[in-house]
Amino acid sequence: MMSLRRPLVGCAARPAVAFTSIAKKQTATILKPRTFTAAFSSSRPTASRQSALTTFSKFSKSSNPFSRFQQARNSSFATEPAVVRPNQSALYKGLYAVAVFGGTAFAINFIFNRETREGPIPAYQREYLHETFMYTGLGVGMIGVVAKGLHNVGWSYRLMAMNPWVFAGISLVGGIGTMMATYACPPENYVAKHALWSAFNVSQAAVLSPLLFFNPAILARAGLYTVGMMGAISYVGATAKTDQYLYLGGPLLAGLTVVALSGLAPLVIPATAARTLAFTENLWLYGGLAVFGGITLYDIQKVLYHSRMSEAGLKKRDTVNEAISLELDFINIFIRMVYILQGGGNRRK
């Protein structure tokens, strides 16, 4: 044990002897500053002095608690800049969306549109359909802009804090009232017709403005999916044989009734029946998505039917009323798309 301790004692005593010799030399040269300076600048340091300085520097670095932090900070500033690699996920997502939309359109066209009309759509029917789509796009755009403006001024917060029965009254009076008034207004009264149609769009925007609490990315994806779905269904309805899908009116009305009742289920079913509520919610989401997809197909065929009646002089030309039906289809599909995408994001979290 003594043989093992002696080297350690020698190592510990060596710095103390070196510090003592340095202190004696410094006190001896206090009155001779030039000699003191020359001793450190011109003379060659001895081996003992060099080892003492090395030991002292190591001791000071190891005893400083902030030395490791300073070294880490310096090393972080000394690292090379990160190489930014191009993100290819956006390209892959875009190609995936195009493939999904293309495959869906092809499948819908193959299943529901095997027997297409002979020849192109007549000019009057095509113009009538294009004008209906124009009013539909303008109405959806107006709803989006007004909903964003109302949300920015705090209308969504006041609407969420409102009494549910007051909210239901506003939605019924504002939405259904303006819609029925627009239907009843003759198309010859251009100003009143478009004023009532604008009031209908504003009332829909006031009810839908709380949707802007959702993530903007989800809203954008839901809008893109809704446009793709309605575009594919509209193509099928426009190129199908004449009045091929008008028979769907009765079954779709029955399905719409079931979907509406499933949406009212939380008002009747107690909160303890979790499985029943989950079933009714899925029925409202996915069943409603299928039902309103079928209603869109029916409405497109109805627009073409009304265009033929208008061309024959049996009905007035009123594309604003036709656009309201397609706007309601778009709104219902869009709402369900938002909730489906939001539910998928919550499951991934």
Coordinates of C-alpha atoms in Angstrom, one line a residue:
M1 CA 0.0 0.0 0.0
M2 CA 2.8 2.4 0.8
S3 CA 4.4 1.7 -2.6
L4 CA 1.1 2.6 -4.3
R5 CA 0.6 5.8 -2.4
R6 CA 4.1 7.3 -2.9
P7 CA 3.6 8.1 -6.6
L8 CA 0.3 9.8 -5.7
V9 CA 2.0 11.9 -3.0
G10 CA 4.7 12.9 -5.4
C11 CA 2.2 14.0 -8.0
A12 CA 0.3 16.0 -5.4
A13 CA 3.4 17.7 -4.0
R14 CA 4.9 18.7 -7.3
P15 CA 2.5 21.5 -8.1
A16 CA 2.9 22.9 -4.6
V17 CA 6.7 23.1 -5.0
A18 CA 6.4 24.7 -8.4
F19 CA 4.0 27.3 -7.0
T20 CA 6.4 28.1 -4.2
S21 CA 9.3 28.6 -6.5
I22 CA 7.3 30.9 -8.8
A23 CA 6.1 33.0 -5.9
K24 CA 9.7 33.5 -4.6
K25 CA 10.9 34.6 -8.0
Q26 CA 8.0 37.1 -8.4
T27 CA 8.7 38.7 -4.9
A28 CA 12.3 39.0 -5.7
T29 CA 11.7 40.9 -9.0
I30 CA 9.0 43.3 -7.7
L31 CA 11.5 46.2 -7.7
K32 CA 12.8 45.2 -11.1
P33 CA 9.8 45.2 -13.5
R34 CA 11.9 45.1 -16.6
T35 CA 13.8 42.0 -15.4
F36 CA 10.4 40.4 -14.4
T37 CA 9.1 41.1 -17.9
A38 CA 12.2 39.9 -19.6
A39 CA 12.1 36.7 -17.5
F40 CA 8.8 35.8 -19.2
S41 CA 9.5 37.2 -22.7
S42 CA 13.1 36.4 -23.5
S43 CA 14.2 33.6 -21.2
R44 CA 13.3 30.0 -22.1
P45 CA 11.0 28.4 -19.5
T46 CA 12.3 25.5 -17.6
A47 CA 10.7 22.1 -17.6
S48 CA 9.4 22.5 -14.1
R49 CA 7.8 25.8 -14.9
Q50 CA 6.2 24.4 -18.0
S51 CA 4.8 21.4 -16.1
A52 CA 3.5 23.7 -13.4
L53 CA 1.7 25.9 -15.8
T54 CA 0.2 22.9 -17.6
T55 CA -0.9 21.4 -14.3
F56 CA -2.4 24.8 -13.2
S57 CA -4.3 25.2 -16.4
K58 CA -5.7 21.7 -16.2
F59 CA -6.6 22.3 -12.5
S60 CA -8.4 25.6 -13.2
K61 CA -10.3 24.1 -16.1
S62 CA -11.5 21.1 -14.1
S63 CA -12.4 23.2 -11.1
N64 CA -14.5 25.7 -13.1
P65 CA -18.1 24.5 -13.1
F66 CA -19.0 26.5 -16.2
S67 CA -16.2 25.2 -18.3
R68 CA -18.2 22.3 -19.8
F69 CA -21.1 24.8 -20.5
Q70 CA -18.7 27.1 -22.3
Q71 CA -17.2 24.3 -24.3
A72 CA -20.6 23.1 -25.3
R73 CA -21.6 26.6 -26.3
N74 CA -18.5 27.2 -28.3
S75 CA -18.8 23.8 -30.0
S76 CA -22.4 24.6 -30.9
F77 CA -21.3 27.8 -32.6
A78 CA -18.5 26.1 -34.3
T79 CA -20.6 23.4 -36.0
E80 CA -21.0 23.4 -39.7
P81 CA -24.3 24.8 -41.1
A82 CA -27.0 22.2 -41.7
V83 CA -27.7 21.3 -45.2
V84 CA -31.3 22.0 -46.2
R85 CA -32.6 19.1 -48.2
P86 CA -35.6 19.6 -50.5
N87 CA -38.8 18.3 -49.0
Q88 CA -40.4 15.9 -51.3
S89 CA -43.4 15.0 -49.1
A90 CA -45.5 17.8 -50.7
L91 CA -44.9 16.4 -54.2
Y92 CA -45.8 12.9 -53.0
K93 CA -49.0 14.2 -51.4
G94 CA -49.9 16.0 -54.5
L95 CA -49.4 13.0 -56.7
Y96 CA -51.4 10.9 -54.2
A97 CA -54.3 13.3 -54.2
V98 CA -54.3 13.4 -58.1
A99 CA -54.3 9.6 -58.1
V100 CA -57.1 9.3 -55.6
F101 CA -59.3 11.9 -57.4
G102 CA -58.6 10.3 -60.8
G103 CA -59.3 6.8 -59.5
T104 CA -62.5 7.9 -57.8
A105 CA -63.7 9.7 -60.9
F106 CA -62.9 6.7 -63.1
A107 CA -64.6 4.3 -60.7
I108 CA -67.8 6.5 -60.3
N109 CA -67.9 6.9 -64.1
F110 CA -67.4 3.2 -64.7
I111 CA -70.0 2.1 -62.1
F112 CA -72.8 4.7 -62.5
N113 CA -72.2 5.9 -66.1
R114 CA -71.8 2.8 -68.3
E115 CA -74.6 3.9 -70.6
T116 CA -73.8 7.5 -71.5
R117 CA -75.9 9.8 -73.7
E118 CA -75.6 9.6 -77.4
G119 CA -73.7 12.7 -78.7
P120 CA -72.7 15.8 -76.7
I121 CA -75.0 17.9 -74.5
P122 CA -77.2 20.2 -76.5
A123 CA -76.1 23.9 -76.5
Y124 CA -79.0 25.2 -74.4
Q125 CA -78.7 22.6 -71.7
R126 CA -74.9 23.1 -71.6
E127 CA -75.3 26.8 -71.2
Y128 CA -78.0 26.3 -68.5
L129 CA -75.7 23.9 -66.6
H130 CA -72.7 26.2 -66.9
E131 CA -74.7 29.2 -65.6
T132 CA -75.9 27.0 -62.7
F133 CA -72.3 26.1 -61.8
M134 CA -71.3 29.8 -62.0
Y135 CA -73.9 30.8 -59.5
T136 CA -72.9 27.8 -57.3
G137 CA -69.3 28.8 -57.3
L138 CA -70.1 32.5 -56.6
G139 CA -72.4 31.5 -53.7
V140 CA -69.8 29.2 -52.1
G141 CA -67.2 31.9 -52.5
M142 CA -69.5 34.5 -51.0
I143 CA -70.2 32.2 -48.0
G144 CA -66.5 31.7 -47.4
V145 CA -65.6 35.4 -47.6
V146 CA -68.5 36.5 -45.3
A147 CA -67.8 33.7 -42.8
K148 CA -64.1 34.7 -42.6
G149 CA -65.1 38.4 -42.1
L150 CA -67.7 37.5 -39.4
H151 CA -65.1 35.2 -37.6
N152 CA -62.6 38.0 -37.6
V153 CA -65.0 40.4 -35.8
G154 CA -65.8 37.9 -33.1
W155 CA -69.1 36.6 -34.4
S156 CA -68.1 33.0 -33.9
Y157 CA -67.4 33.5 -30.2
R158 CA -70.8 35.1 -29.6
L159 CA -72.5 32.4 -31.6
M160 CA -70.9 29.6 -29.6
A161 CA -72.0 31.3 -26.4
M162 CA -75.5 31.8 -27.6
N163 CA -78.5 29.8 -26.3
P164 CA -79.0 26.7 -28.4
W165 CA -82.6 27.4 -29.1
V166 CA -81.8 31.0 -30.1
F167 CA -79.2 29.6 -32.5
A168 CA -81.7 27.1 -33.9
G169 CA -84.2 29.9 -34.4
I170 CA -81.7 32.1 -36.2
S171 CA -80.6 29.3 -38.5
L172 CA -84.1 28.3 -39.3
V173 CA -85.4 31.9 -39.9
G174 CA -82.2 33.1 -41.6
G175 CA -81.5 30.0 -43.7
I176 CA -84.8 28.4 -44.6
G177 CA -86.7 31.8 -44.6
T178 CA -84.3 33.4 -47.1
M179 CA -84.2 30.2 -49.2
M180 CA -87.9 30.0 -49.5
A181 CA -88.1 33.7 -50.3
T182 CA -85.5 33.2 -53.1
Y183 CA -87.4 30.3 -54.5
A184 CA -90.7 32.3 -54.5
C185 CA -89.2 35.4 -56.1
P186 CA -89.6 35.3 -59.9
P187 CA -86.5 35.4 -62.0
E188 CA -87.7 38.5 -63.9
N189 CA -87.2 40.6 -60.7
Y190 CA -83.5 40.5 -61.1
V191 CA -82.5 42.8 -58.2
A192 CA -84.8 41.3 -55.6
K193 CA -83.9 37.8 -56.7
H194 CA -80.2 38.4 -56.3
A195 CA -80.7 40.3 -53.1
L196 CA -82.5 37.4 -51.5
W197 CA -79.9 35.0 -52.8
S198 CA -77.2 37.1 -51.3
A199 CA -79.1 37.2 -48.0
F200 CA -79.3 33.4 -48.1
N201 CA -75.5 33.1 -48.6
V202 CA -74.9 35.6 -45.7
S203 CA -77.2 33.6 -43.4
Q204 CA -75.3 30.4 -44.3
A205 CA -72.0 32.1 -43.6
A206 CA -73.2 33.3 -40.2
V207 CA -74.1 29.7 -39.2
L208 CA -70.9 28.2 -40.6
S209 CA -68.4 30.7 -39.3
P210 CA -67.5 28.6 -36.2
L211 CA -65.9 26.1 -38.6
L212 CA -63.0 28.5 -38.9
F213 CA -61.9 27.4 -35.4
F214 CA -60.6 24.2 -37.1
N215 CA -57.1 24.0 -38.5
P216 CA -56.8 25.9 -41.9
A217 CA -55.0 22.9 -43.4
I218 CA -58.0 20.7 -42.6
L219 CA -60.4 23.2 -44.1
A220 CA -58.3 23.5 -47.3
R221 CA -58.2 19.7 -47.6
A222 CA -61.9 19.3 -47.0
G223 CA -62.7 22.0 -49.6
L224 CA -60.4 20.3 -52.1
Y225 CA -62.0 16.9 -51.5
T226 CA -65.5 18.3 -51.7
V227 CA -64.7 20.0 -55.0
G228 CA -63.2 16.8 -56.3
M229 CA -66.2 14.7 -55.2
M230 CA -68.8 17.0 -56.5
G231 CA -66.9 17.5 -59.8
A232 CA -66.8 13.7 -60.4
I233 CA -70.4 13.2 -59.5
S234 CA -71.4 16.2 -61.7
Y235 CA -69.6 14.8 -64.6
V236 CA -71.4 11.5 -64.2
G237 CA -74.8 13.3 -63.9
A238 CA -74.1 15.5 -66.9
T239 CA -73.0 12.7 -69.2
A240 CA -75.5 10.0 -68.2
K241 CA -78.5 9.1 -70.2
T242 CA -81.5 11.4 -70.0
D243 CA -83.3 11.2 -66.6
Q244 CA -81.4 8.1 -65.7
Y245 CA -81.1 9.0 -62.0
L246 CA -84.2 10.9 -61.4
Y247 CA -85.7 7.8 -59.8
L248 CA -83.3 8.2 -56.9
G249 CA -85.4 11.1 -55.4
G250 CA -87.5 8.8 -53.2
P251 CA -84.7 6.6 -51.8
L252 CA -82.5 9.6 -51.2
L253 CA -85.2 11.4 -49.3
A254 CA -85.6 8.4 -47.1
G255 CA -81.8 8.3 -46.5
L256 CA -81.8 12.0 -45.8
T257 CA -84.5 11.5 -43.2
V258 CA -82.4 8.8 -41.5
V259 CA -79.3 11.0 -41.5
A260 CA -81.2 13.9 -40.1
L261 CA -82.6 11.8 -37.3
S262 CA -79.1 10.5 -36.5
G263 CA -77.9 14.0 -36.2
L264 CA -80.6 14.7 -33.6
A265 CA -79.8 11.6 -31.6
P266 CA -77.6 13.3 -29.0
L267 CA -80.7 15.4 -27.9
V268 CA -82.6 12.2 -27.0
I269 CA -80.0 9.5 -26.2
P270 CA -78.3 9.8 -22.8
A271 CA -74.6 10.4 -22.6
T272 CA -74.0 7.1 -20.9
A273 CA -74.9 5.2 -24.1
A274 CA -71.5 5.8 -25.7
R275 CA -71.7 3.0 -28.3
T276 CA -75.1 4.2 -29.5
L277 CA -73.9 7.7 -29.8
A278 CA -70.8 6.6 -31.6
F279 CA -72.9 4.6 -34.1
T280 CA -75.3 7.6 -34.7
E281 CA -72.3 9.9 -35.2
N282 CA -70.7 7.6 -37.8
L283 CA -74.1 7.3 -39.5
W284 CA -74.4 11.0 -39.6
L285 CA -70.9 11.4 -41.0
Y286 CA -70.4 8.6 -43.5
G287 CA -74.1 7.9 -44.2
G288 CA -74.7 11.6 -44.8
L289 CA -71.6 11.7 -47.1
A290 CA -73.1 9.0 -49.2
V291 CA -76.6 10.4 -49.2
F292 CA -75.5 13.9 -50.2
G293 CA -73.3 12.4 -52.9
G294 CA -76.4 10.8 -54.3
I295 CA -78.4 14.0 -53.9
T296 CA -75.8 15.8 -55.9
L297 CA -76.2 13.3 -58.7
Y298 CA -79.9 13.7 -58.5
D299 CA -79.7 17.5 -58.5
I300 CA -77.5 17.5 -61.6
Q301 CA -80.0 15.4 -63.5
K302 CA -82.8 17.7 -62.2
V303 CA -81.0 20.7 -63.6
L304 CA -80.8 19.2 -67.0
Y305 CA -84.4 18.2 -66.8
H306 CA -85.4 21.8 -65.9
S307 CA -83.3 23.1 -68.7
R308 CA -85.2 20.9 -71.2
M309 CA -88.5 22.2 -69.7
S310 CA -87.3 25.8 -69.9
E311 CA -86.2 25.3 -73.6
A312 CA -89.7 23.9 -74.3
G313 CA -91.3 26.9 -72.6
L314 CA -92.9 24.8 -69.8
K315 CA -90.8 26.4 -67.0
K316 CA -89.1 29.7 -66.4
R317 CA -85.4 29.8 -66.7
D318 CA -84.1 30.2 -63.1
T319 CA -80.5 29.1 -62.5
V320 CA -80.3 30.8 -59.2
N321 CA -82.8 28.4 -57.7
E322 CA -80.8 25.5 -59.2
A323 CA -77.6 26.8 -57.7
I324 CA -79.1 27.0 -54.2
S325 CA -79.6 23.2 -54.2
L326 CA -76.0 22.6 -55.3
E327 CA -74.7 25.0 -52.6
L328 CA -76.6 23.1 -49.9
D329 CA -75.0 19.8 -51.3
F330 CA -71.6 21.4 -51.2
I331 CA -72.0 22.7 -47.6
N332 CA -73.3 19.3 -46.2
I333 CA -70.5 17.4 -47.9
F334 CA -67.9 19.9 -46.8
I335 CA -69.0 19.8 -43.1
R336 CA -68.7 16.1 -43.1
M337 CA -65.3 16.1 -44.7
V338 CA -64.1 18.5 -42.1
Y339 CA -65.3 16.3 -39.2
I340 CA -63.9 13.2 -40.8
L341 CA -60.5 14.7 -41.4
Q342 CA -60.4 16.2 -37.9
G343 CA -61.2 12.8 -36.4
G344 CA -58.4 11.2 -38.4
G345 CA -55.9 13.8 -37.1
N346 CA -57.0 13.2 -33.6
R347 CA -56.5 9.4 -34.0
R348 CA -53.0 10.0 -35.3
K349 CA -52.1 12.1 -32.3

